[in-house]
mmCIF file of C-alpha atoms in Angstrom:
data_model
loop_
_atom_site.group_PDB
_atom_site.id
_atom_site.type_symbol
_atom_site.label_atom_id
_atom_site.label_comp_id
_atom_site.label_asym_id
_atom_site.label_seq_id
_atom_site.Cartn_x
_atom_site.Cartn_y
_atom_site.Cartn_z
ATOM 1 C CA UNK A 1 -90.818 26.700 37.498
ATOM 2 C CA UNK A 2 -89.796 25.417 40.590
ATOM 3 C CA UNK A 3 -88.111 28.197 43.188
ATOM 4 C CA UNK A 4 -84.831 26.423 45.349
ATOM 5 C CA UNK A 5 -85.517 27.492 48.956
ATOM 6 C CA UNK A 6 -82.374 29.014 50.028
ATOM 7 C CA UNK A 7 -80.677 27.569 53.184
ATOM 8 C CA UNK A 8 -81.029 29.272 56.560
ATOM 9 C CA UNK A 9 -78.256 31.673 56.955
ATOM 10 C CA UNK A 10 -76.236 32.726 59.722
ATOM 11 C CA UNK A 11 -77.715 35.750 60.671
ATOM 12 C CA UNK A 12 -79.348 36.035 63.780
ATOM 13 C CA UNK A 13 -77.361 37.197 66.396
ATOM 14 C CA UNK A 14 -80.279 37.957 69.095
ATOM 15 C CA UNK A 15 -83.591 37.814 69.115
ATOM 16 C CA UNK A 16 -84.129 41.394 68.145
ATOM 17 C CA UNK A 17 -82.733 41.523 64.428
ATOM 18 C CA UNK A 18 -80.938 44.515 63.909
ATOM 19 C CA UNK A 19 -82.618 46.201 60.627
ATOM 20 C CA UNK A 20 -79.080 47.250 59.337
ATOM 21 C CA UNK A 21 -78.253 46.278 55.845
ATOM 22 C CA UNK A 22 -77.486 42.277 55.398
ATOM 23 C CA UNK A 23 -73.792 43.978 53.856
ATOM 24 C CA UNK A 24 -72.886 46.469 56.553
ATOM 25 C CA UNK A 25 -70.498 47.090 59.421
ATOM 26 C CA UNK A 26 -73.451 46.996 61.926
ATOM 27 C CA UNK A 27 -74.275 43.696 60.771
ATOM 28 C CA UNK A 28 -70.340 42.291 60.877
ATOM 29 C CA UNK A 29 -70.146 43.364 64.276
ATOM 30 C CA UNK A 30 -73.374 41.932 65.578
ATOM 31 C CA UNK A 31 -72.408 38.824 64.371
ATOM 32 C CA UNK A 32 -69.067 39.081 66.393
ATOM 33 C CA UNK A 33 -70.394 39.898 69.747
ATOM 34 C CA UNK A 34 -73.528 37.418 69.246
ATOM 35 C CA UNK A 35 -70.908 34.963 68.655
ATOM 36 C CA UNK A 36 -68.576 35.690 71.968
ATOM 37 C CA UNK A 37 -72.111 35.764 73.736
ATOM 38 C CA UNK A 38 -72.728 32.036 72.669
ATOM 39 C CA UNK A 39 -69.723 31.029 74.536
ATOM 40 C CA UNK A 40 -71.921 27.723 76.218
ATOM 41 C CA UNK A 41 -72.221 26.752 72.789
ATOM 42 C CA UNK A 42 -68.550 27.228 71.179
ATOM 43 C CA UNK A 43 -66.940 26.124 74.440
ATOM 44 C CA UNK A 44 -69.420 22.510 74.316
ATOM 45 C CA UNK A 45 -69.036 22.321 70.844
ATOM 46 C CA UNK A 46 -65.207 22.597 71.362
ATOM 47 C CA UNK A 47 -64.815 19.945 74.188
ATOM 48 C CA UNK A 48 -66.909 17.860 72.602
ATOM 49 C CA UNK A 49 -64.363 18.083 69.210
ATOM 50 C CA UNK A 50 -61.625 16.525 71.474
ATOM 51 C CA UNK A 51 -64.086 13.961 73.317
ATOM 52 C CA UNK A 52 -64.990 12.509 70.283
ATOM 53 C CA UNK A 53 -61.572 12.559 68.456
ATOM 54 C CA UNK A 54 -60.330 10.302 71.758
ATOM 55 C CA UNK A 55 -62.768 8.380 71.795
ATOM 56 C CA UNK A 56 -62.610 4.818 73.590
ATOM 57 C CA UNK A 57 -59.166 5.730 73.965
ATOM 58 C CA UNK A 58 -57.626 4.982 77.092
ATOM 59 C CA UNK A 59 -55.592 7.904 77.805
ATOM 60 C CA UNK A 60 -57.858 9.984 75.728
ATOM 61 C CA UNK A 61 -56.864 13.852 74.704
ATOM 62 C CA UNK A 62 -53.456 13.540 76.721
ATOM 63 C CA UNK A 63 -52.237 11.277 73.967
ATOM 64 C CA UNK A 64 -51.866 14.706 72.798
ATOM 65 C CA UNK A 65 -49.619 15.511 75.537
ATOM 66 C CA UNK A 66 -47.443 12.233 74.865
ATOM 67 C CA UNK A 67 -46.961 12.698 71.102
ATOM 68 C CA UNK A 68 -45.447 16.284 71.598
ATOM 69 C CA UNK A 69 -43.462 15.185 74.813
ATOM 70 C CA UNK A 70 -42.014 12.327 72.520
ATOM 71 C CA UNK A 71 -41.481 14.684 68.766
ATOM 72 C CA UNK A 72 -40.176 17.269 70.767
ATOM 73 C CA UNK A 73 -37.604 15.469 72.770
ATOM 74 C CA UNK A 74 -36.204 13.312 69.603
ATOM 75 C CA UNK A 75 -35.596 16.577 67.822
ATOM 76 C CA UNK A 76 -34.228 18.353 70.671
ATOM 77 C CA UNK A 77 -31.612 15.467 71.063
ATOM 78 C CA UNK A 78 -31.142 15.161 67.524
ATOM 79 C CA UNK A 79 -30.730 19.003 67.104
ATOM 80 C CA UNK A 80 -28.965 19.360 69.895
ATOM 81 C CA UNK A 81 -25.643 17.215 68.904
ATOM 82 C CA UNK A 82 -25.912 18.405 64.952
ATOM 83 C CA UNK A 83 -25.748 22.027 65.909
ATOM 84 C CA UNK A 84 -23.364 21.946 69.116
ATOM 85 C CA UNK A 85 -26.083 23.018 71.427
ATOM 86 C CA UNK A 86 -25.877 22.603 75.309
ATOM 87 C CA UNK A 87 -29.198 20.294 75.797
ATOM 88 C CA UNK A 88 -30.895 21.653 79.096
ATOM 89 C CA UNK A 89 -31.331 25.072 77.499
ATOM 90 C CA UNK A 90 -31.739 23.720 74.184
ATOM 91 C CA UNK A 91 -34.701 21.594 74.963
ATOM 92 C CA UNK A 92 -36.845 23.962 76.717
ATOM 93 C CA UNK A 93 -36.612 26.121 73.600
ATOM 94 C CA UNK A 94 -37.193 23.628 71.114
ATOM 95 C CA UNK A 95 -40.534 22.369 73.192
ATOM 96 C CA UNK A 96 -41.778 25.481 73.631
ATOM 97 C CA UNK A 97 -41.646 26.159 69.804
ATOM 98 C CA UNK A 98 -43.308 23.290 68.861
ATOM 99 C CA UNK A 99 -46.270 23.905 71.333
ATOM 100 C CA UNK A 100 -46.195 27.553 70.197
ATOM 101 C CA UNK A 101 -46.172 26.289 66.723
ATOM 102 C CA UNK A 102 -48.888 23.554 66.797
ATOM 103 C CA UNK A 103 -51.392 26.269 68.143
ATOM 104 C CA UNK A 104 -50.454 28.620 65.350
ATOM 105 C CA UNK A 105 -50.295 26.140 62.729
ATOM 106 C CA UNK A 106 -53.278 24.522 63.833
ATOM 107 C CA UNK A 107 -55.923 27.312 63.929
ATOM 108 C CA UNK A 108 -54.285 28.333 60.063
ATOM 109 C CA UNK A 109 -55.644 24.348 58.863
ATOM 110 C CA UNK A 110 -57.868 23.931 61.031
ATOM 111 C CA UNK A 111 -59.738 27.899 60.195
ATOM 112 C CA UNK A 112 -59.551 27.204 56.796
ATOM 113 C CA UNK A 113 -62.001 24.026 57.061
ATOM 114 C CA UNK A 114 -63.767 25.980 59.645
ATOM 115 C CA UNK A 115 -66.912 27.169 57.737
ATOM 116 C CA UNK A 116 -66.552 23.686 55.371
ATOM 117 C CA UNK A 117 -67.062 21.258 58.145
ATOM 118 C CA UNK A 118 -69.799 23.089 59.986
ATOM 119 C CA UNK A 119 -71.594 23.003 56.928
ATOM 120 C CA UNK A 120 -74.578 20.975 58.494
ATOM 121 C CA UNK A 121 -74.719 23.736 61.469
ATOM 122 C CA UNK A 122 -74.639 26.578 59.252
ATOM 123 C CA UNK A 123 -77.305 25.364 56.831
ATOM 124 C CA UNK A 124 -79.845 24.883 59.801
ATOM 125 C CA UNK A 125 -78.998 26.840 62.938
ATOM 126 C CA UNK A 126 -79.589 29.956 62.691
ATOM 127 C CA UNK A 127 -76.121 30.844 65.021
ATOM 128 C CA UNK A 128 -73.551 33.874 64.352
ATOM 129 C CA UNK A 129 -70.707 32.947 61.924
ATOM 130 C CA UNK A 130 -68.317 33.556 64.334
ATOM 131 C CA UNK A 131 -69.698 30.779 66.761
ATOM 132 C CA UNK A 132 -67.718 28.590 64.425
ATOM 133 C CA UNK A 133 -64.370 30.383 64.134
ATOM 134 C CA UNK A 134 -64.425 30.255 68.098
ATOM 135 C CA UNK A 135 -65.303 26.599 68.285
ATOM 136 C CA UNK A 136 -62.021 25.963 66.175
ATOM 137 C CA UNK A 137 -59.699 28.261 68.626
ATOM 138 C CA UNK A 138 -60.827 27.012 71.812
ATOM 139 C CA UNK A 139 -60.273 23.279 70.159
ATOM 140 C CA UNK A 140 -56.365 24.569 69.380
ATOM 141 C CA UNK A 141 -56.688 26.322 73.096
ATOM 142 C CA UNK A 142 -57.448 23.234 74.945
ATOM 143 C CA UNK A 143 -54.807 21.248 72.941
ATOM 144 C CA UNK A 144 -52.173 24.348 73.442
ATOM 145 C CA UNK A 145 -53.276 23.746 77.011
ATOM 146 C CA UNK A 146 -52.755 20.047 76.912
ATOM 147 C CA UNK A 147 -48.680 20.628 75.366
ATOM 148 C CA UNK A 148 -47.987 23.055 78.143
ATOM 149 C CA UNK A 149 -48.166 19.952 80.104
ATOM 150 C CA UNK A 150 -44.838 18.800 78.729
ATOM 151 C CA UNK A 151 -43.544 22.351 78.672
ATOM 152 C CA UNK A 152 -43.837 22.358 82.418
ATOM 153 C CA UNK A 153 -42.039 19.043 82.497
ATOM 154 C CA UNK A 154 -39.151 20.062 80.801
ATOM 155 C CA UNK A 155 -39.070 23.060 82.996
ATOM 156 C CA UNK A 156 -39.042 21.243 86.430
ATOM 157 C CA UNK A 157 -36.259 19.009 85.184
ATOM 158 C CA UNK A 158 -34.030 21.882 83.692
ATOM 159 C CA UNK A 159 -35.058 24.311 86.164
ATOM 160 C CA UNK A 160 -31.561 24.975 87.178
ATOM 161 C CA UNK A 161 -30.004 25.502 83.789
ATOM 162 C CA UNK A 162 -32.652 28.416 83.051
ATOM 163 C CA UNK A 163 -33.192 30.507 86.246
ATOM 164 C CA UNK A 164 -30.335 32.396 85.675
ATOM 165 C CA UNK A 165 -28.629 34.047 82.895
ATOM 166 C CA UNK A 166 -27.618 31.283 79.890
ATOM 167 C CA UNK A 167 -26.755 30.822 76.597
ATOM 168 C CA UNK A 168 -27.591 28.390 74.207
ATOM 169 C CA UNK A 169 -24.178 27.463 73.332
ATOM 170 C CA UNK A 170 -22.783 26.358 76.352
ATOM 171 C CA UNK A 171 -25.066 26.990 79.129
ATOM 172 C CA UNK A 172 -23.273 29.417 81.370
ATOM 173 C CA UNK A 173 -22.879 32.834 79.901
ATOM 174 C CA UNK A 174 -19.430 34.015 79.140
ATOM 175 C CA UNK A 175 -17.875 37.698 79.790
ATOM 176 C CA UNK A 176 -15.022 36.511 76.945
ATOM 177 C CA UNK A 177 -17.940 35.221 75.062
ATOM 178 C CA UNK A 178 -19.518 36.946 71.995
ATOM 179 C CA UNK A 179 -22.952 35.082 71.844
ATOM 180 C CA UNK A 180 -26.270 35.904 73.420
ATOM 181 C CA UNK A 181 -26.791 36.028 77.525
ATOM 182 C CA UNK A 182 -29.772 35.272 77.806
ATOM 183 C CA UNK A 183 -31.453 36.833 81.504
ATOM 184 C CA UNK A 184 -33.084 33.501 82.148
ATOM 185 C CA UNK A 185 -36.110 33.040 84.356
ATOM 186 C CA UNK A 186 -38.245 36.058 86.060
ATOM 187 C CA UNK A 187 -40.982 37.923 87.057
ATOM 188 C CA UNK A 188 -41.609 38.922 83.394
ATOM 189 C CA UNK A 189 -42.336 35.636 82.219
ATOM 190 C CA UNK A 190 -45.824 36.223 83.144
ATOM 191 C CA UNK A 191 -45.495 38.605 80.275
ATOM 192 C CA UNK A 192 -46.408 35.248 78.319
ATOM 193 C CA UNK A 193 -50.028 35.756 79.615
ATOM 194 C CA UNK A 194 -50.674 38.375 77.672
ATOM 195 C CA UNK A 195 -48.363 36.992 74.592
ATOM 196 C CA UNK A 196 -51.213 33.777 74.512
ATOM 197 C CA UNK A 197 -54.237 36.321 74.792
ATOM 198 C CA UNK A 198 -52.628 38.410 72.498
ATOM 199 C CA UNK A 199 -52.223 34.645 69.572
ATOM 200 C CA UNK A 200 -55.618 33.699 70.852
ATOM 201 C CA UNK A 201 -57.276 37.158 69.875
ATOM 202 C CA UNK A 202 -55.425 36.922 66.059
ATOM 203 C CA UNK A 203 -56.855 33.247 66.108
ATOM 204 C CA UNK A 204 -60.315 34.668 66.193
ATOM 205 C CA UNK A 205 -59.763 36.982 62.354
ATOM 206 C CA UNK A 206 -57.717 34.143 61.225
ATOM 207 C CA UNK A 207 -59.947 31.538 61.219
ATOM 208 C CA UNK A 208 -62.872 33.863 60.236
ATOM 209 C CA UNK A 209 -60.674 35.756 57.502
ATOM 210 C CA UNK A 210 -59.345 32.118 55.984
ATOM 211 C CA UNK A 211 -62.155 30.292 56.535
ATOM 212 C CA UNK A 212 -64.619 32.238 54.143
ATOM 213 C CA UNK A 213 -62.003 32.817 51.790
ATOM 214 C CA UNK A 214 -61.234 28.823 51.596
ATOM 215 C CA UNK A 215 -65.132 28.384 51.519
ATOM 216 C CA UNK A 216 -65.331 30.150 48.517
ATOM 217 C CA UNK A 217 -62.341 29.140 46.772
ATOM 218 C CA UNK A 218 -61.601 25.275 47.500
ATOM 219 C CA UNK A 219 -58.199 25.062 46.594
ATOM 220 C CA UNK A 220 -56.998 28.047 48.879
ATOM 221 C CA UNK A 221 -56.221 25.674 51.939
ATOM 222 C CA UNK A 222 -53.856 23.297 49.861
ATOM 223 C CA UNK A 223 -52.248 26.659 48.867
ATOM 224 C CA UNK A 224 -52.081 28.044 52.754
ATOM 225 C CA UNK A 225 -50.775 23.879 53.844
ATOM 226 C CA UNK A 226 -47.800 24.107 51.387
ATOM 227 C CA UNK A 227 -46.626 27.848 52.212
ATOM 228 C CA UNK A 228 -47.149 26.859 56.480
ATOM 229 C CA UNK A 229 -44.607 23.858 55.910
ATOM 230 C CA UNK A 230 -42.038 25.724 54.089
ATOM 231 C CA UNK A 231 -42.456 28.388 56.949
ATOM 232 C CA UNK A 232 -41.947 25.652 59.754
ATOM 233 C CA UNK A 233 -38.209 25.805 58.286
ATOM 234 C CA UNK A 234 -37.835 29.378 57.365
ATOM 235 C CA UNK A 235 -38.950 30.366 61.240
ATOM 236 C CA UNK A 236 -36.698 29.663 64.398
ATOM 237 C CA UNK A 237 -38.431 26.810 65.881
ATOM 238 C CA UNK A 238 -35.941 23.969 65.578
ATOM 239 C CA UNK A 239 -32.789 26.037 65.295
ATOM 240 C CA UNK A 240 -31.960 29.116 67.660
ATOM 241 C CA UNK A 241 -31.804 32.776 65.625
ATOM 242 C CA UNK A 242 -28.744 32.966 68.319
ATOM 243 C CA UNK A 243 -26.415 30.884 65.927
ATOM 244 C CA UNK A 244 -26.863 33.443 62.980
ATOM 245 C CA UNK A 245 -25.772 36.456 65.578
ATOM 246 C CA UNK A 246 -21.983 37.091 66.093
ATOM 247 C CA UNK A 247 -19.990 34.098 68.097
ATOM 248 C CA UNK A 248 -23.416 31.820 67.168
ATOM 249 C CA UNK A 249 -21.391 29.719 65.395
ATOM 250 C CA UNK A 250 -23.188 30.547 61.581
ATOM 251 C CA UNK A 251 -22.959 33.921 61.529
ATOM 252 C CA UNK A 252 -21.356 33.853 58.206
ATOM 253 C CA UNK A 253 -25.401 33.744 56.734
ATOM 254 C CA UNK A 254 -26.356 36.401 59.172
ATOM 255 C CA UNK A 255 -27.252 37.837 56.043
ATOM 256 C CA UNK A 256 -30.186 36.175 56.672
ATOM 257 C CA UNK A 257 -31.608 38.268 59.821
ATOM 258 C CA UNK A 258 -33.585 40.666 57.926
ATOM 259 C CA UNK A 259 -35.713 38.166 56.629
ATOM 260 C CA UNK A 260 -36.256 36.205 59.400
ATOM 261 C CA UNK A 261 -37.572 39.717 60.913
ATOM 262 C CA UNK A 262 -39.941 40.049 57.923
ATOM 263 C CA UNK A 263 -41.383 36.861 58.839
ATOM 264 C CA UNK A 264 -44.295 37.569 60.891
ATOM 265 C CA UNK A 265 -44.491 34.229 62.300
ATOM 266 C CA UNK A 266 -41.150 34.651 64.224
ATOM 267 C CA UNK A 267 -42.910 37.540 66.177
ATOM 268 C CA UNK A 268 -45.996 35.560 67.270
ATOM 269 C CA UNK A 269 -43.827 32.955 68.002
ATOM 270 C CA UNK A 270 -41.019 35.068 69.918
ATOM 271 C CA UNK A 271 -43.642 36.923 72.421
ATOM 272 C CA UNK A 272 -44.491 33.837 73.739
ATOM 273 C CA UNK A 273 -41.368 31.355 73.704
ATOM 274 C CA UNK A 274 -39.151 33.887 75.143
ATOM 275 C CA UNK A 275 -40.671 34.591 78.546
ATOM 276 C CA UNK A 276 -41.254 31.181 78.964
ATOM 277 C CA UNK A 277 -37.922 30.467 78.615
ATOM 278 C CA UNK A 278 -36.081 33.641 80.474
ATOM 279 C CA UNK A 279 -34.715 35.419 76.855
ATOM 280 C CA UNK A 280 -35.548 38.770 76.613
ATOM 281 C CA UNK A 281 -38.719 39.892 73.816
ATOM 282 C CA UNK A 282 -37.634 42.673 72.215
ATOM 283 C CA UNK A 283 -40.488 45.824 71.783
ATOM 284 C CA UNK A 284 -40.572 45.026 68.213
ATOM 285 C CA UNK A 285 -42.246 41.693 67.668
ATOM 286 C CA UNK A 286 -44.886 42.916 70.251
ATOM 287 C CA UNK A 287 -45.634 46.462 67.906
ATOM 288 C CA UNK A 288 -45.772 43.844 64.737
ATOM 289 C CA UNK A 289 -47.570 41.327 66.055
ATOM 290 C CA UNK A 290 -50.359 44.252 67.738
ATOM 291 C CA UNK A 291 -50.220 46.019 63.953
ATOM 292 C CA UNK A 292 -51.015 42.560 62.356
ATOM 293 C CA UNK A 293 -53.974 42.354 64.924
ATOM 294 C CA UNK A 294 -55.595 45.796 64.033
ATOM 295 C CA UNK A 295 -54.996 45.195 60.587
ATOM 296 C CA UNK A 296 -56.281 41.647 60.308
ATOM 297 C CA UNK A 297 -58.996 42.515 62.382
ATOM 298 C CA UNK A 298 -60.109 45.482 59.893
ATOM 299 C CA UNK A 299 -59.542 43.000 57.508
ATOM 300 C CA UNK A 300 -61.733 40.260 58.851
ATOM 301 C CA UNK A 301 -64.786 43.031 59.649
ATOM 302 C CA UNK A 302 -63.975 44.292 55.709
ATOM 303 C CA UNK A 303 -64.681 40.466 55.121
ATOM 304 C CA UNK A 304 -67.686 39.762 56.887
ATOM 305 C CA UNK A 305 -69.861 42.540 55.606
ATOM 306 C CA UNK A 306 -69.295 41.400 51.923
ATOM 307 C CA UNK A 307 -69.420 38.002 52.047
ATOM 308 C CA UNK A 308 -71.075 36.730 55.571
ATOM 309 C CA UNK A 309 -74.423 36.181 54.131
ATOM 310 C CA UNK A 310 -72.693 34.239 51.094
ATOM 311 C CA UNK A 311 -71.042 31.733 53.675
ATOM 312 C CA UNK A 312 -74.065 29.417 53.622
ATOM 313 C CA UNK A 313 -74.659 29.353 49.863
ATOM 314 C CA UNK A 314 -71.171 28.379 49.112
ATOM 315 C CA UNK A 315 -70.496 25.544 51.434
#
C-alpha cells in the first residue's frame, strides 16, 4: 500500500528548530516572530501583488488613487444635498471613511483567501505562516497609502473649512446651535499615527485568525462578505453619527446610538477618521478597539497552536 507523502509544512521559523511540541504556544510564537523577521520577503511579495495587478497599465497602482478620488467625491455630493450637509466638511469625512474603510474591509476579504491563494508557497517553502498574513496587510498598507493621496487632496482644497472649529451642518459652529462643534484641525491629529499602527497591528490576527478558519471551512468567507456589506451601512461612513445627536437633524432614531457603539467597526474607524479630520476621539473607542487587540491576539495565538500545522493539509 502506497504511503501519500505529506506536503512540506510551514514550520520552520529559523534554522535552529525549536524542539517544542508541533501544538504549543512556543511553537505559535516562533512562527510569529520568524514571520516579522522575513520582512524582505512579505514586503517583495507584497509590492510585487500590486506590480502585477497593474500591469501594462499606464498609470499603474494610482488607478487606485483615481477610483477612490472619483467614488468618494460622487457620494459626497450626492450625500451631501440628500442629507442637508455643508460640502467642505462633509467631504473630507466621507473620503476619509472610505479610505479607512477599504483598508479594513480589505484585509477581512482579502485574510480570508490569505492561506487559500498561497497555497503553492505553503505546500513547498518551508516559510512561517504568518509570512503570508503580512504579505496581505502590507498589500492593503500600500493601497491605504495610495487613498491617502486623495485624502490629502481634499484637505488642501478645504483646508479652510476644517482648521478651526465646524460642524457638519452648516460649517461654522453655532453658540444658539444644538449640534456638534467639532475642534477642527490640531496638533493631535498626529494622534492618527498611532490610530493606523494601532488597525495595522489588528490586521496582522485578522488575517491569520480568518484565514485558517476560511481554509478549513470554505464557505466561511461568503459568510464574512455578506455580514461586511450589511456593516458598510450599519457603520457611519457615508452618513455622520452627528445627525442622530440632538439638533442633527434625525435625532428622533437616536435610539439608535447604543448600537452603533456596539459596533466595533465604528471604533476602528473613529480613531482614525477623527484626527484626520479635527473631531475629537473620545477615550472609549481607543479602550475597545486596544481590548479587541489583546483579545484577538490571544485568540489568534489560541489558533495557531491547534491548527498551524493543519494549514497545509487543508488547502
Amino acid at each position: 500500500m502506497w504511503l501519500a507523502v505529506p506536503p512540506a509544512t510551514s514550520t520552520a521559523t529559523d534554522p535552529q528548530r525549536s524542539h517544542a511540541p508541533s501544538r504549543s504556544f512556543s511553537r505559535a510564537f516562533e512562527d510569529i516572530v520568524g514571520g516579522w523577521r522575513e520582512r524582505e520577503l512579505w514586503t517583495h511579495l507584497g509590492w510585487q501583488d500590486i506590480k502585477q495587478r497593474y500591469r501594462r497599465s499606464v498609470l499603474g497602482p494610482f488607478w487606485i488613487t483615481i477610483s477612490q478620488g472619483v467614488l468618494a467625491l460622487g457620494l459626497g455630493l450626492l450625500y451631501s444635498t440628500l442629507f442637508g450637509l455643508h460640502l467642505p466638511t462633509f467631504l473630507p469625512f466621507i473620503v476619509t471613511g472610505f479610505i479607512i474603510w477599504s483598508f479594513i474591509s480589505g484585509c477581512l476579504t482579502e485574510g480570508m483567501e490569505t492561506f487559500i491563494a498561497n497555497e503553492g508557497l505553503i505546500r513547498h517553502l518551508p516559510a512561517p505562516l504568518t509570512v503570508y498574513a503580512l504579505r496581505t496587510t502590507w498589500r492593503q498598507t500600500i493601497m491605504f497609502g495610495h487613498n491617502m493621496l486623495v485624502y490629502l487632496v481634499i484637505v488642501i482644497i478645504f483646508f479652510g473649512a476644517i482648521d478651526h472649529p465646524y460642524e457638519l451642518d452648516d460649517g461654522a459652529c453655532d453658540a444658539a446651535s444644538t449640534a456638534i462643534c467639532h475642534p477642527g484641525l490640531g496638533w493631535y491629529t498626529l494622534s492618527a499615527i498611532p490610530a493606523f499602527l494601532l488597525l495595522a497591528v489588528n490586521a496582522g490576527w485578522v488575517t491569520l485568525l480568518l484565514g485558517i478558519i476560511s481554509t478549513r471551512f470554505r464557505d466561511f468567507p461568503q459568510l464574512v462578505g455578506s455580514i461586511i456589506q450589511l456593516m458598510f451601512y450599519l457603520t457611519p461612513i457615508v452618513w455622520p453619527i452627528d445627525q442622530l445627536y440632538a439638533g442633527g437633524g434625525r435625532d428622533s432614531v437616536s435610539w439608535a446610538l447604543p448600537f452603533i457603539y456596539f459596533n466595533p467597526l465604528y471604533h476602528f474607524v473613529q480613531i482614525l477618521r477623527a484626527p484626520l479630520i479635527g473631531q475629537a476621539v473620545s477615550i472609549g473607542s481607543w479602550l475597545v478597539v486596544l481590548g479587541i487587540t489583546v483579545v484577538g491576539w490571544a485568540a489568534t495565538l489560541l489558533a495557531m497552536r491547534n491548527y498551524r500545522s493543519r494549514v497545509s493539509y487543508w488547502v
